[in-house]
Coordinates of N, CA and C in Angstrom, one line a residue:
M7 N 0.4 -1.7 0.0 CA -0.1 -0.2 0.3 C 0.4 1.2 0.1
N8 N 0.8 2.4 -0.5 CA 1.2 3.5 -1.1 C 0.6 4.7 0.2
Q9 N 1.4 5.5 0.0 CA 2.0 6.3 0.5 C 0.1 7.4 0.4
I10 N -0.3 7.3 -0.6 CA -1.6 8.2 -1.4 C -3.1 6.7 -0.9
D11 N -2.5 5.8 -1.4 CA -3.2 4.9 -0.9 C -4.0 4.1 0.6
S12 N -3.1 4.5 1.4 CA -3.4 4.5 2.9 C -4.5 5.6 3.0
R13 N -3.8 7.2 3.0 CA -4.2 8.1 2.9 C -5.5 8.0 2.5
A14 N -5.6 7.2 1.5 CA -7.1 7.5 0.5 C -8.4 6.9 1.1
S15 N -7.6 5.7 1.7 CA -8.6 4.9 2.6 C -8.5 5.1 3.9
G16 N -8.3 6.0 4.8 CA -8.7 6.6 6.1 C -7.6 6.7 7.0
D17 N -6.6 5.8 6.2 CA -6.0 4.6 7.3 C -5.0 5.7 7.6
R18 N -4.2 6.6 8.8 CA -3.6 7.7 8.7 C -2.4 7.0 9.8
R19 N -2.2 5.6 10.0 CA -1.1 4.9 11.3 C -0.2 4.9 10.3
P20 N 0.9 5.3 11.2 CA 2.2 5.4 10.1 C 2.6 4.1 9.9
G21 N 4.2 4.1 9.0 CA 4.0 2.8 8.9 C 5.2 2.5 9.5
I22 N 5.5 1.4 10.1 CA 7.1 0.8 11.1 C 7.3 -0.4 10.3
I23 N 8.6 0.0 9.8 CA 9.0 -1.2 8.8 C 9.9 -1.9 9.4
I24 N 9.6 -3.5 9.6 CA 9.9 -4.1 10.9 C 11.0 -5.9 9.5
C25 N 12.3 -5.0 9.5 CA 13.0 -5.9 8.7 C 13.6 -6.4 9.7
A26 N 14.0 -8.5 9.4 CA 14.8 -9.4 9.9 C 15.4 -9.3 8.8
Y27 N 16.5 -8.8 8.7 CA 18.2 -8.7 7.5 C 18.1 -9.6 7.4
D28 N 18.8 -11.0 8.4 CA 19.6 -11.8 7.8 C 18.6 -13.4 7.3
G29 N 19.2 -13.5 5.4 CA 17.7 -14.4 5.6 C 17.5 -16.4 6.2
D30 N 18.6 -16.2 7.5 CA 18.5 -17.8 8.1 C 17.1 -17.5 8.8
D31 N 17.0 -16.3 9.5 CA 15.4 -16.0 10.4 C 14.3 -15.6 9.3
D32 N 13.9 -16.2 8.7 CA 12.9 -15.7 8.1 C 12.1 -16.2 8.2
G33 N 12.0 -16.9 9.2 CA 10.7 -17.5 10.3 C 10.6 -16.5 11.5
W34 N 10.5 -14.8 11.2 CA 10.1 -14.3 12.5 C 9.2 -13.4 11.9
D35 N 8.7 -14.1 10.9 CA 7.3 -13.4 10.4 C 6.3 -12.8 10.9
L36 N 5.6 -12.1 10.8 CA 4.6 -11.7 12.0 C 2.9 -11.9 12.0
V37 N 3.0 -12.5 11.0 CA 2.0 -13.2 10.5 C 1.4 -13.7 11.7
E38 N -0.5 -13.5 12.0 CA -1.5 -14.2 12.8 C -1.9 -15.3 12.7
D39 N -1.5 -15.7 13.4 CA -1.9 -17.7 13.2 C -3.3 -17.8 12.9
L40 N -4.3 -17.1 13.4 CA -5.7 -17.7 12.8 C -6.4 -16.8 11.8
S41 N -6.1 -15.4 12.0 CA -6.5 -14.5 11.2 C -5.6 -14.6 9.9
G42 N -5.0 -14.8 9.6 CA -3.6 -14.4 8.5 C -3.4 -13.2 7.8
E43 N -3.6 -12.0 8.6 CA -3.1 -11.1 9.3 C -1.8 -10.3 9.9
I44 N -1.6 -9.1 9.0 CA 0.0 -8.9 10.0 C -0.2 -8.0 11.1
W45 N 0.3 -8.4 12.1 CA 0.7 -7.8 13.5 C 0.5 -6.5 12.7
S46 N -0.2 -5.8 14.0 CA 0.9 -4.1 13.7 C 0.6 -3.4 15.0
P47 N 1.3 -3.1 15.5 CA 1.6 -2.3 17.0 C 0.2 -0.9 16.7
S48 N -0.2 -0.6 18.3 CA -1.4 0.1 18.4 C -0.9 1.8 17.9
G49 N -2.2 2.4 16.9 CA -1.0 3.5 16.5 C 0.1 3.3 15.6
A50 N 0.5 2.2 14.7 CA 0.8 2.0 12.8 C 0.3 0.8 12.4
R51 N 1.5 1.2 11.6 CA 1.3 -0.3 10.9 C 2.4 -1.0 10.6
A52 N 2.5 -1.7 10.8 CA 3.7 -2.9 10.3 C 3.8 -3.3 8.9
V53 N 4.8 -2.8 8.2 CA 5.4 -2.7 6.8 C 6.5 -4.3 7.2
P54 N 6.1 -5.3 6.7 CA 7.5 -6.5 6.8 C 8.0 -5.7 5.0
I55 N 9.3 -6.1 5.2 CA 10.6 -6.1 4.4 C 11.6 -7.1 4.2
A56 N 11.4 -7.6 3.7 CA 11.9 -9.4 3.5 C 13.4 -8.9 3.7
A57 N 14.5 -10.1 3.9 CA 15.7 -10.2 3.8 C 15.9 -10.5 2.4
A58 N 17.4 -9.5 2.2 CA 18.0 -9.4 1.0 C 19.3 -8.9 1.0
D59 N 20.1 -9.0 -0.2 CA 21.9 -8.2 -0.5 C 21.6 -6.7 0.7
P60 N 22.9 -7.0 1.7 CA 22.8 -5.8 2.6 C 22.5 -3.9 1.9
D61 N 23.4 -4.4 0.9 CA 23.2 -2.7 -0.2 C 21.3 -2.3 -0.7
E62 N 21.5 -3.9 -1.1 CA 19.7 -3.5 -1.5 C 18.8 -3.3 -0.8
L63 N 19.1 -3.7 0.6 CA 18.2 -3.7 1.5 C 18.0 -2.2 2.3
A64 N 19.2 -1.3 2.3 CA 19.6 0.1 2.9 C 19.0 0.3 1.7
S65 N 19.5 0.4 0.9 CA 17.9 1.3 -0.7 C 16.8 1.3 -0.4
T66 N 16.7 0.3 -0.2 CA 14.5 0.2 0.1 C 14.2 0.5 1.4
L67 N 15.0 0.4 1.5 CA 14.4 1.2 3.5 C 14.4 2.5 3.8
A68 N 15.8 3.0 2.7 CA 15.8 4.2 2.5 C 14.5 4.7 2.1
A69 N 13.9 4.6 0.9 CA 12.9 4.6 -0.7 C 12.3 4.5 0.4
R70 N 11.6 3.6 1.5 CA 10.1 3.7 1.8 C 9.9 4.4 2.8
L71 N 11.4 5.0 3.7 CA 11.1 5.8 4.7 C 11.1 7.7 3.7
G72 N 11.8 7.9 2.9 CA 11.9 9.1 1.7 C 10.1 9.5 1.2
S73 N 9.7 8.0 1.6 CA 8.2 8.4 0.7 C 7.3 8.7 2.3
G74 N 8.0 8.6 3.0 CA 6.7 9.5 3.8 C 5.9 8.3 4.0
E75 N 6.0 6.9 3.7 CA 4.8 6.8 4.2 C 5.4 5.9 5.8
C76 N 6.6 5.5 5.9 CA 7.2 5.6 6.8 C 7.5 6.0 7.6
R77 N 7.0 5.6 9.2 CA 8.2 6.8 10.1 C 9.2 6.1 10.9
A78 N 9.0 4.7 10.5 CA 10.1 3.8 11.3 C 10.2 2.9 11.0
V79 N 11.7 2.0 11.4 CA 12.7 1.3 10.8 C 13.0 0.4 12.1
L80 N 12.7 -1.0 12.5 CA 13.1 -2.5 13.2 C 13.8 -3.0 13.2
L81 N 15.3 -2.3 12.5 CA 16.0 -3.7 12.0 C 15.9 -4.8 13.6
V82 N 15.7 -6.2 13.0 CA 16.0 -6.9 13.6 C 17.6 -8.4 13.5
G83 N 17.7 -9.0 14.3 CA 18.7 -10.0 14.1 C 19.0 -10.2 15.4
R84 N 20.6 -11.3 15.1 CA 21.3 -11.9 16.2 C 21.8 -10.6 17.2
T85 N 22.6 -11.6 18.2 CA 23.3 -11.3 18.6 C 24.5 -12.3 19.1
Q86 N 26.1 -12.1 19.7 CA 26.3 -13.0 20.0 C 27.2 -12.3 21.3
K87 N 26.8 -12.0 22.1 CA 27.0 -10.7 23.1 C 26.6 -11.1 24.5
G88 N 26.1 -12.2 24.6 CA 25.0 -12.0 25.7 C 24.0 -13.5 25.8
A89 N 23.5 -13.6 26.9 CA 22.1 -14.5 26.5 C 21.0 -13.6 26.8
G90 N 20.9 -12.2 26.9 CA 19.2 -11.6 26.7 C 19.1 -10.7 25.1
F91 N 18.3 -9.6 25.1 CA 17.8 -9.3 23.6 C 18.9 -7.8 24.3
R92 N 19.6 -7.3 23.5 CA 20.0 -6.1 22.6 C 18.9 -5.0 22.3
V93 N 19.3 -3.7 22.6 CA 18.8 -2.9 21.5 C 19.9 -2.2 21.3
Q94 N 20.5 -1.6 20.1 CA 21.9 -1.5 19.9 C 21.5 -0.3 20.4
M95 N 22.5 0.9 20.2 CA 22.7 2.7 20.1 C 23.2 2.6 19.4
R96 N 24.7 2.2 18.6 CA 24.9 3.0 17.4 C 25.8 2.7 16.6
A97 N 25.7 3.2 15.7 CA 26.7 2.1 14.2 C 27.9 2.7 13.8
E98 N 29.1 2.6 14.2 CA 30.3 3.2 13.3 C 30.1 3.1 11.6
N99 N 30.6 4.3 10.7 CA 30.7 3.9 9.8 C 32.3 2.9 9.2
R100 N 31.4 2.3 8.6 CA 32.3 1.1 8.0 C 31.6 0.5 7.0
T101 N 33.0 0.0 6.1 CA 32.2 -0.6 5.3 C 31.5 -2.0 5.5
L102 N 31.0 -2.9 4.6 CA 30.3 -4.7 5.1 C 31.4 -5.5 5.8
D103 N 32.4 -5.1 5.2 CA 33.8 -6.5 5.8 C 34.3 -5.8 6.8
Y104 N 34.1 -4.8 7.3 CA 35.0 -4.0 8.6 C 35.9 -3.2 8.2
K105 N 36.5 -3.5 7.1 CA 38.1 -3.3 7.2 C 38.2 -1.6 6.4
H106 N 37.0 -0.9 5.8 CA 37.3 0.6 5.7 C 36.3 1.3 6.2
R107 N 36.4 3.0 5.8 CA 35.3 3.8 6.0 C 34.4 3.4 5.0
L108 N 33.3 3.6 5.6 CA 31.7 3.8 4.0 C 31.6 5.1 3.5
S109 N 31.4 5.6 4.0 CA 31.4 7.3 3.0 C 33.2 8.2 3.9
S110 N 33.7 8.7 3.5 CA 34.6 9.8 3.5 C 34.4 11.3 4.3
T111 N 32.8 11.0 4.3 CA 32.5 12.5 4.8 C 31.3 12.5 5.8
G112 N 31.3 11.2 5.9 CA 30.2 10.8 6.5 C 30.5 10.8 8.1
P113 N 29.8 10.8 9.1 CA 30.2 11.1 11.0 C 31.0 9.5 11.0
G114 N 32.2 9.4 11.9 CA 32.5 7.9 12.6 C 31.4 7.2 13.4
V115 N 31.1 7.9 13.6 CA 29.8 6.9 14.1 C 28.2 7.8 14.1
A116 N 27.3 6.8 14.3 CA 25.7 7.5 13.9 C 24.6 7.0 15.3
R117 N 24.3 7.6 15.9 CA 23.2 7.4 16.8 C 22.1 7.4 16.6
T118 N 21.2 5.7 16.6 CA 20.3 5.4 17.0 C 19.1 6.8 16.8
T119 N 17.9 6.6 16.3 CA 16.6 7.6 16.8 C 15.3 6.9 17.6
A120 N 15.7 5.9 17.6 CA 14.6 4.9 18.4 C 14.9 5.1 19.7
P121 N 13.2 5.0 20.5 CA 13.3 5.6 21.7 C 13.9 4.3 22.5
V122 N 15.4 4.2 22.5 CA 15.6 3.2 23.2 C 15.3 2.6 24.7
A123 N 15.7 3.3 26.0 CA 14.6 3.2 27.4 C 13.5 2.8 26.7
D124 N 12.6 3.1 26.2 CA 11.4 2.8 26.3 C 11.5 0.7 25.3
M125 N 12.5 1.1 24.6 CA 12.0 -0.8 24.0 C 12.7 -1.5 24.7
V126 N 13.3 -0.9 26.0 CA 14.8 -1.9 27.1 C 13.2 -2.6 28.0
R127 N 12.6 -1.1 28.6 CA 11.2 -1.0 29.3 C 10.7 -1.8 28.8
A128 N 10.0 -2.1 27.4 CA 8.9 -2.9 27.2 C 9.0 -4.3 27.2
L129 N 10.5 -5.0 26.4 CA 10.7 -6.1 26.9 C 11.0 -6.4 27.9
T130 N 11.4 -5.5 29.4 CA 11.8 -6.4 30.9 C 10.3 -6.5 30.6
A131 N 9.0 -5.5 30.4 CA 7.5 -6.1 30.7 C 7.5 -7.0 29.9
A132 N 7.4 -7.9 29.2 CA 6.7 -8.2 28.3 C 7.6 -10.1 29.0
G133 N 8.4 -10.0 29.9 CA 9.1 -11.4 30.5 C 10.7 -11.1 29.8
L134 N 11.0 -10.1 28.9 CA 12.1 -10.5 28.7 C 14.3 -10.5 29.0
Q135 N 14.9 -11.4 29.0 CA 15.7 -10.4 29.2 C 16.4 -9.1 28.8
A136 N 16.9 -8.1 28.5 CA 17.2 -7.1 27.7 C 18.2 -6.0 28.5
D137 N 18.8 -4.9 27.7 CA 19.7 -4.1 27.6 C 20.3 -3.3 26.8
A138 N 20.5 -1.8 26.9 CA 20.8 -1.6 26.0 C 22.2 -1.2 25.8
S139 N 23.0 -1.2 24.2 CA 23.9 -1.0 24.6 C 24.9 -0.1 23.5
S140 N 26.1 0.4 23.5 CA 26.8 0.9 22.1 C 27.6 0.1 22.0
D141 N 28.2 -1.2 22.5 CA 28.9 -1.7 21.6 C 28.2 -2.3 20.2
I142 N 29.1 -2.0 19.5 CA 29.1 -2.7 17.7 C 29.3 -4.1 17.8
E143 N 28.6 -4.4 16.8 CA 29.3 -6.2 16.5 C 28.6 -5.9 15.2
E144 N 30.4 -6.9 14.4 CA 30.2 -6.0 13.2 C 29.8 -7.0 12.1
D145 N 28.9 -6.5 11.6 CA 27.6 -7.6 11.3 C 26.5 -7.2 10.4
A146 N 25.9 -7.6 9.9 CA 25.1 -6.7 8.3 C 24.6 -5.8 9.2
G147 N 24.1 -5.8 10.5 CA 22.9 -5.1 10.6 C 23.4 -3.8 11.8
S148 N 24.8 -4.0 11.4 CA 25.6 -2.9 12.3 C 25.9 -2.0 10.5
Y149 N 26.1 -2.7 9.7 CA 25.6 -2.4 8.5 C 25.1 -1.5 8.1
L150 N 23.6 -2.6 8.3 CA 22.2 -1.6 7.9 C 21.9 0.0 8.4
L151 N 22.3 -0.3 9.7 CA 22.0 0.8 11.0 C 22.8 2.1 10.8
Y152 N 23.5 1.7 10.2 CA 24.5 2.9 10.0 C 24.3 3.8 8.8
R153 N 23.7 2.8 7.5 CA 23.0 3.0 6.3 C 21.7 3.5 6.4
V154 N 21.7 3.3 7.4 CA 19.6 4.0 7.0 C 20.0 5.4 7.9
L155 N 20.8 5.0 9.1 CA 20.5 6.6 9.4 C 21.4 8.0 8.7
S156 N 22.4 7.3 8.1 CA 23.3 8.5 7.0 C 22.5 9.1 5.9
D157 N 21.6 8.1 5.4 CA 20.4 8.2 4.7 C 19.4 9.0 4.6
L158 N 18.7 9.3 6.3 CA 17.5 9.7 6.6 C 17.2 11.1 6.0
P159 N 15.6 10.6 5.5 CA 15.4 11.9 4.4 C 15.5 13.9 5.7
D160 N 15.8 14.4 4.9 CA 15.7 15.9 5.8 C 14.4 16.4 5.5
G161 N 14.1 17.0 6.7 CA 12.8 17.2 6.8 C 12.4 17.4 8.4
P162 N 11.2 18.2 9.1 CA 11.1 18.0 10.5 C 10.6 16.9 11.2
L163 N 10.3 16.0 10.7 CA 10.3 14.3 11.1 C 11.1 13.7 11.1
T164 N 12.3 13.7 12.4 CA 13.0 12.6 12.2 C 12.5 11.2 12.7
P165 N 12.7 10.0 11.3 CA 12.1 8.9 11.6 C 12.7 8.2 13.0
S166 N 12.5 7.3 13.4 CA 12.8 6.1 14.5 C 13.4 5.5 13.8
I167 N 14.8 5.0 14.0 CA 15.3 4.1 13.2 C 16.3 2.8 15.2
G168 N 15.9 1.9 14.7 CA 16.3 1.1 15.7 C 16.8 0.1 15.5
L169 N 17.4 -0.9 15.9 CA 18.3 -2.0 16.1 C 17.9 -3.0 17.1
L170 N 17.0 -4.3 17.1 CA 17.2 -4.8 17.9 C 17.6 -6.9 18.0
R171 N 18.3 -6.6 18.6 CA 19.2 -7.9 18.7 C 18.9 -9.0 19.7
A172 N 18.7 -9.9 19.0 CA 17.6 -11.4 20.3 C 19.4 -12.2 20.0
P173 N 18.9 -12.7 21.3 CA 19.9 -14.0 21.7 C 20.1 -15.1 20.5
A174 N 21.1 -15.4 20.1 CA 21.1 -16.7 19.1 C 20.4 -18.0 19.7
P175 N 20.5 -18.5 21.5 CA 19.4 -19.4 21.4 C 18.0 -19.3 21.4
A176 N 17.7 -18.1 21.3 CA 16.4 -17.3 21.3 C 15.1 -18.1 20.4
N177 N 14.3 -19.1 21.0 CA 13.4 -19.5 20.1 C 12.2 -18.4 19.2
E178 N 11.7 -19.3 17.8 CA 10.7 -18.0 17.3 C 9.9 -17.2 18.4
A179 N 9.2 -18.0 19.5 CA 8.7 -17.4 19.8 C 8.7 -16.2 21.0
A180 N 9.7 -16.5 21.1 CA 10.9 -15.3 22.4 C 11.0 -14.3 21.5
V181 N 11.3 -14.3 20.1 CA 12.1 -13.7 19.2 C 10.8 -12.6 18.7
R182 N 9.5 -12.9 18.7 CA 8.2 -12.5 17.8 C 7.7 -11.4 19.0
K183 N 7.8 -11.9 20.3 CA 7.7 -11.3 21.5 C 8.6 -10.0 21.4
G184 N 9.5 -10.5 21.4 CA 10.3 -8.4 21.6 C 10.4 -7.9 20.4
V185 N 9.9 -8.6 19.5 CA 9.4 -7.7 18.3 C 8.7 -6.7 18.7
K186 N 7.5 -6.9 18.9 CA 6.6 -6.8 19.0 C 5.8 -6.0 20.1
A187 N 6.6 -6.8 21.8 CA 7.3 -5.2 22.7 C 8.1 -4.1 21.6
A188 N 9.1 -4.2 21.5 CA 9.9 -3.1 21.0 C 9.8 -2.7 19.9
A189 N 8.8 -3.0 18.9 CA 7.6 -2.4 17.6 C 6.8 -1.5 18.6
S190 N 6.0 -1.9 19.5 CA 5.0 -1.4 19.7 C 5.9 0.3 21.1
A191 N 6.6 0.0 21.5 CA 7.2 0.9 22.3 C 8.0 2.4 21.1
M192 N 8.2 2.2 20.1 CA 8.8 3.0 19.0 C 7.5 3.9 18.5
A193 N 6.1 2.8 18.4 CA 5.2 3.5 18.1 C 4.6 4.2 18.7
S194 N 4.7 4.3 19.7 CA 3.9 4.9 21.3 C 4.4 6.4 20.7
H195 N 5.2 6.4 19.7 CA 6.1 7.9 19.9 C 6.0 8.4 18.3
L196 N 5.5 7.9 17.0 CA 5.0 8.3 15.8 C 4.0 9.0 15.8
T197 N 3.5 10.1 15.1 CA 2.3 10.7 14.9 C 1.8 10.6 13.5
P198 N -0.1 10.3 13.8 CA -0.6 10.4 12.0 C -0.5 10.4 11.0
L199 N -0.1 10.6 10.1 CA 0.2 10.7 8.7 C -0.5 11.9 8.8
P200 N 0.1 12.6 8.8 CA -1.2 13.5 8.3 C -2.4 14.3 6.8
R201 N -3.7 14.4 7.4 CA -4.7 14.4 6.2 C -3.6 14.6 4.5
I202 N -5.0 14.2 3.5 CA -4.3 14.5 2.0 C -6.1 15.6 1.9
G203 N -6.4 16.4 0.8 CA -7.0 17.2 0.1 C -7.6 18.3 1.4

């Protein structure tokens, strides 16, 4: 559904992209078992984006944010650091192989724009072990976080961009619970799309 279609239909909820960027974790979809409908947090529309090549994925995410239809991105991946969920708070200006700077003119570090403290509280309230961390993992998740943050469109509303890492041993049910908690916390800070016409 594009920006015009969603507004014309009276649905003024902003989109929140939920992207499990690792193709090995494609079972984390948020389709509700009984209804067949995609779960959405209160006040927003979940917009699932499938895993793809990191550069292609970064371009797709930037385009969706640039259209104005989506106001948030929740990247979802795995952590190898600890037994709990982690909300990563920053990303470095590095190429995907972490050997060089991605941009010679970009900042060395980009800080997430997501409501990190609220996300951690929501994860904890859902019964999950969680924390926020400035530690960067050298993987596609950190690369994508930097790319999306550095490609943010100019404008009065800064999109909310976050990276949720699930512990490697977490099962699908725990990951879904974590994604729903984090996405709901992000959605609570979003404002409705403006009316058209």
